[in-house]
Every structure is written in structure tokens, then in C-alpha cells.
XYZ file of C-alpha atoms in Angstrom:
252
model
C 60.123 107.199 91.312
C 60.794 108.261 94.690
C 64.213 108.734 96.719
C 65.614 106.216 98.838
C 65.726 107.379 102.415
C 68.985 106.057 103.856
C 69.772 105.756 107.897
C 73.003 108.136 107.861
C 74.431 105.683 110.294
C 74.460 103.054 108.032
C 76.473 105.107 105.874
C 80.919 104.791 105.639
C 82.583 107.402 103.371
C 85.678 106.480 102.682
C 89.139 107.836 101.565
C 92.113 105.158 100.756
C 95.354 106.656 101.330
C 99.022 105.803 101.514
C 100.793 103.265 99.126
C 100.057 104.409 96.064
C 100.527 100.713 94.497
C 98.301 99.898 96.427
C 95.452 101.995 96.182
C 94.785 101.367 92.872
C 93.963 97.697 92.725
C 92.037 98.146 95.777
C 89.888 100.985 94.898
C 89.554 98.937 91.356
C 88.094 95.477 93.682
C 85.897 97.919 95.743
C 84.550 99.794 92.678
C 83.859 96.469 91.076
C 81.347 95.788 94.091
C 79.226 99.122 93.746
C 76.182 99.649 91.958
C 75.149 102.582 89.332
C 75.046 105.385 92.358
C 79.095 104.675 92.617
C 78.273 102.857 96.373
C 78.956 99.776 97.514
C 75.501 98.026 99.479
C 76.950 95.560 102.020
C 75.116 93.978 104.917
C 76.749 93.710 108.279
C 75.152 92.122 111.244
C 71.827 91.914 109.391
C 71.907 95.364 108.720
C 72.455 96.947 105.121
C 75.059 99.665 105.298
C 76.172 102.025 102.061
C 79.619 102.425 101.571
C 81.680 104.939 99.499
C 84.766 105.077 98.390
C 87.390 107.887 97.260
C 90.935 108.156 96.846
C 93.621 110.771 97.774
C 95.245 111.868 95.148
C 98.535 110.992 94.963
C 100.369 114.669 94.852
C 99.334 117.175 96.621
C 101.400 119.837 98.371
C 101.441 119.612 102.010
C 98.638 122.198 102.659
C 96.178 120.509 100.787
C 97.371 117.211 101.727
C 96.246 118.291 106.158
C 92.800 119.665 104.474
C 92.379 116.551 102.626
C 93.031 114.599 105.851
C 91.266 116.353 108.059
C 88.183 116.804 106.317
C 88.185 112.820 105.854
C 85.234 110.639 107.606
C 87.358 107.732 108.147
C 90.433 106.780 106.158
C 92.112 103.732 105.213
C 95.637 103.890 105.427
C 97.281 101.356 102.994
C 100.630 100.264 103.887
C 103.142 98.278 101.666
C 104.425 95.488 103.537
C 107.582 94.284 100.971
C 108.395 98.354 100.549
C 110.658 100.913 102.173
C 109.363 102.940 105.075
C 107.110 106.231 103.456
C 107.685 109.750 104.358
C 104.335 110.469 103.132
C 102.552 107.731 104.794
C 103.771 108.877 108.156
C 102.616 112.168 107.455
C 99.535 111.296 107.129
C 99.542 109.259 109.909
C 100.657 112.139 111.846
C 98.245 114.532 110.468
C 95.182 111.653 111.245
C 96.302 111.707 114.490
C 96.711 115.637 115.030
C 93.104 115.653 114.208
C 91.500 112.645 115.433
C 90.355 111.473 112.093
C 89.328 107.601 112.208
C 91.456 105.130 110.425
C 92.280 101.608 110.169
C 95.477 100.303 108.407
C 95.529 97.645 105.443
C 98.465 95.610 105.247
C 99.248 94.936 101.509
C 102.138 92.816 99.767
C 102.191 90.123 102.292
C 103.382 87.540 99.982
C 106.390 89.136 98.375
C 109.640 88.407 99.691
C 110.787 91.332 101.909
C 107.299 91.295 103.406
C 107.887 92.151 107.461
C 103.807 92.667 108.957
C 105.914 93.686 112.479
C 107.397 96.704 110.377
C 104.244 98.010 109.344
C 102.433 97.668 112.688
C 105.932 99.626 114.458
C 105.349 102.530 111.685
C 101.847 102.617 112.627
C 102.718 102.525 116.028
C 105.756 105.636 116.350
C 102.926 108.092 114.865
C 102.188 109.746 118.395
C 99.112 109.559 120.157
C 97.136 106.247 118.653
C 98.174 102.574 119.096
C 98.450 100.194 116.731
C 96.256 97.515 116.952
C 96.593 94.167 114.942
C 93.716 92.860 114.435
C 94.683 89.796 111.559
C 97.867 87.931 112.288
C 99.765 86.796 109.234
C 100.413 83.196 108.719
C 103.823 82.915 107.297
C 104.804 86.483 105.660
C 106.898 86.314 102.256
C 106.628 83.503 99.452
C 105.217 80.792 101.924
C 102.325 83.585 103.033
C 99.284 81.087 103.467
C 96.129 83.529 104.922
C 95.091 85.570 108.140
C 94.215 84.788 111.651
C 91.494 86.535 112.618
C 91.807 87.366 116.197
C 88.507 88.800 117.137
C 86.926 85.473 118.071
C 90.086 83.807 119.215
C 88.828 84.361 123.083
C 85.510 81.722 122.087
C 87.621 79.690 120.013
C 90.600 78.921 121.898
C 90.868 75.306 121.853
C 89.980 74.302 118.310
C 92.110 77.125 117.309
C 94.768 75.898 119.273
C 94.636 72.394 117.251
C 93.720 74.428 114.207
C 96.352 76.538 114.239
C 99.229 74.380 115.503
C 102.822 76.198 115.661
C 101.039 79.869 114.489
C 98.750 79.716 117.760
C 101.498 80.968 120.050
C 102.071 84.089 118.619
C 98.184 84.665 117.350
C 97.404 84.215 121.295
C 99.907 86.812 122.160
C 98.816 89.298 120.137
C 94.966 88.768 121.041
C 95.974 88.997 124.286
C 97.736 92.431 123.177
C 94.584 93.290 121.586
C 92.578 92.978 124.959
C 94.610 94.203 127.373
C 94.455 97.524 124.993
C 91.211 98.081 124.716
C 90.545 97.578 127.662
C 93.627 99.064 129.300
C 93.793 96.351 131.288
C 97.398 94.734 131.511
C 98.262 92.314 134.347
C 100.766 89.557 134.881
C 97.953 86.786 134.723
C 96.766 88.386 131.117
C 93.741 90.885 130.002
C 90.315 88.448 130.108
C 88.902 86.767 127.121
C 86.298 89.093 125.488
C 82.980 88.126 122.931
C 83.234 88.716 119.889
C 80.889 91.680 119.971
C 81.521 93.301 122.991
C 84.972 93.694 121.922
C 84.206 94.913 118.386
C 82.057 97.312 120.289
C 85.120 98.412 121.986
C 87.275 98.818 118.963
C 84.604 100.743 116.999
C 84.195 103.654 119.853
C 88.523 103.839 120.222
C 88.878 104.039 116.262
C 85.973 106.394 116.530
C 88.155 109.152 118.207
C 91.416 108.012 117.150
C 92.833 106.477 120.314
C 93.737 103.108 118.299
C 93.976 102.101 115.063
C 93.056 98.797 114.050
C 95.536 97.125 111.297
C 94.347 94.299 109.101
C 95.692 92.468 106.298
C 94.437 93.289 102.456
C 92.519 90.285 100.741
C 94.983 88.253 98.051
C 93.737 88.797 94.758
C 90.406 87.186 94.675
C 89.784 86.736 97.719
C 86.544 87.762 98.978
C 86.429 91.475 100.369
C 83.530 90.982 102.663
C 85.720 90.728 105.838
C 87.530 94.059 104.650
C 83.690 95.506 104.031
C 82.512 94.478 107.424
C 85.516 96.111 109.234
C 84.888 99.920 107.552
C 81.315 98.964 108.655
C 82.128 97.763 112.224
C 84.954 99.938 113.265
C 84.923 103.521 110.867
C 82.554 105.851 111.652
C 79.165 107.228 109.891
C 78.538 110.605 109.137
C 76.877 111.404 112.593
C 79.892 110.182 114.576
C 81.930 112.599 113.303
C 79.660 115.345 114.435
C 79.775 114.164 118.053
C 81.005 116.912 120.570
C 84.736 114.639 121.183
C 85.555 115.706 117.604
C 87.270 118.949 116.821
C 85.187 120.006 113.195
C 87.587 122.233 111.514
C 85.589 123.537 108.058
């Protein structure tokens, strides 16, 4: 039997850091999805990608904690939305962002009471250097929490949406219009202009790619399909070759 030759750049390895609570039912979803070799085979844009995951371990003293970062391909930063804010997640966020390592931030506990999605993007958003970057807006944090908006294709989809929508439109179009105007760096007093979908997933990959912006999403509920979550480590997180490109400071 011979090997299977594998693009690298369809290749995502993965570390999930952060909440510890977390972690743990997410890495047990993802696991669930991958086949005898421990990866995960997921198609994106007609193209079959291999994705692997690992975890950080939970204690490790601060030395190892920077290696463990920095040596990272991408990470995915998983933030507790009902909890207290984490000493150890903004370290890490720190540490990401001291060495340009790639990351986008998972939003978990959405439906518990104390659940505040504005917290979570803020503590994303005081770790210097990267902006936070919603890329899911909540509908209806807490016990009432009823699903995502999805505000990539919001710019082709405006009216529908609108109707769709109804009294959760105003602030969705707000923060797609945030979205925009930062990728693009474009911020005027008429608004940023209304991007395709792919051109501005384009744009989002290359910023995540060297840590300029950090794209925060919202974790699946509990048997929901993890396909969207799949297609953003694909879309935005970078493959093995990325990280060898000459606007990344390799530190072995």
C-alpha cells in the first residue's frame, strides 16, 4: 500500500487553548469527526483539507506555556462567555500576539445566564497589537440565546436579511460594517463598502495569517453541526507553509 501524498497547504494543525471547560467537549466533537490517522478530512471550497487537532495542557509553568505558544501553527483560543475574566487566557493572548502566532477566538457558553459576547470580544481586544474581529453576531445571549448571524455574506444579502433578521439586523449591520472598515482600514462617515463573500474571506485569512486581527466566532450548541467551525480553521488559520513565510519570526 502506498502513502498518501498530501498538499501541505491543505493541511491546519491545530492547538485549542484557553477555557479549560471548554476545551474538552470541543476537542471530544472534533475527535469524533477524525478518522484512524487521528485527522479530521473536511472539504472547503471543493477542496479536501486535513485537519489536526491538539490541546494545551492545562498547567504548565509560564516558560513552557510561551514555547508552547509560540511554536503553535494556529491556535484556537476558547473563551467562556458566562465566566470571569482569565489571567491565563490573556496571557496567552499576549504571548500570541508577541509572536505573531495565528488565532481565531471561539465564543463558548452563550446560552447560560451571565453570558456577555461584548465582554469576550473587549478581552480579545485590550491584548495589544491585534484587533478583535467578530465575525458571528449572537442572537439573544443568555437563556433566550437562539443561533448566530453570520456576517460574512451580510454585504450580498442585505435585504432579505434585513426582513430575516428583523430587530437583530441593526446591530448585525453595525458590526459587518465594523468588520469591513477593518480589514480594509477603510473608515469613513458614509461607511466601509460592501465586500463578496470571498474577497473578504481572502482578506481575513492573510490579517489572521500574521496576527494583525483575530477573527472571533461563536462555538456550535451541542449538536450542532461543526462544519462552519471546520471551514473557518480552513479559511482563515494558516498551513504549514504560511508559517514559514519571511513576515514570520521562526523561533526553534
Amino acid at each position: 500500500m502506498g502513502i498518501e501524498a498530501i498538499d501541505p497547504q491543505s493541511i491546519r494543525n491545530v492547538t485549542l487553548a484557553g477555557d479549560p471547560a471548554g476545551i474538552a467537549p470541543l476537542a471530544h466533537r472534533l475527535r469524533g469527526r477524525a478518522d484512524r490517522t487521528g485527522a479530521i478530512r473536511h472539504t472547503t471550497d471543493r477542496i479536501e483539507h486535513t485537519i489536526r487537532i491538539a490541546e494545551l495542557p492545562g498547567q504548565l509553568p509560564a516558560a513552557a506555556l510561551e514555547r508552547a505558544v509560540r511554536v503553535a501553527e494556529g491556535l484556537i483560543m476558547v473563551v467562556d462567555a458566562a465566566g470571569p475574566g482569565s489571567a491565563r487566557l490573556e496571557t496567552l493572548l499576549h504571548v500570541a500576539d508577541d509572536h505573531q502566532v495565528a488565532r481565531l477566538c471561539l465564543v463558548t457558553g452563550l446560552d447560560r445566564p451571565t453570558a456577555d459576547f461584548d465582554r469576550c470580544v473587549a478581552t480579545v481586544a485590550a491584548a495589544r497589537g491585534a484587533t478583535a474581529l467578530p465575525l458571528h453576531s449572537p442572537i439573544d445571549p443568555g437563556p433566550a440565546f437562539d443561533g448566530v448571524i453570520d456576517l460574512i455574506p451580510l454585504g450580498t444579502l442585505a435585504a432579505p436579511a434585513a426582513e430575516f433578521y428583523g430587530p437583530h439586523w441593526h446591530l448585525a449591520q453595525r458590526r459587518y460594517r465594523d468588520l469591513v472598515g477593518a480589514v480594509l482600514d477603510q473608515r469613513t462617515a458614509a461607511g466601509p463598502p460592501e465586500l463578496e463573500p470571498e474577497r473578504l474571506r481572502q482578506r481575513i485569512r492573510r490579517l489572521t495569517r500574521i496576527g494583525d486581527i483575530v477573527p472571533i466566532l461563536c462555538a456550535p450548541a451541542p449538536g450542532a453541526d461543526l462544519g462552519p467551525l471546520l471551514d473557518a480553521i480552513v479559511r482563515y488559520l494558516p498551513s504549514p507553509l504560511d508559517v514559514c513565510q519571511p513576515e514570520h519570526a521562526l523561533d526553534y
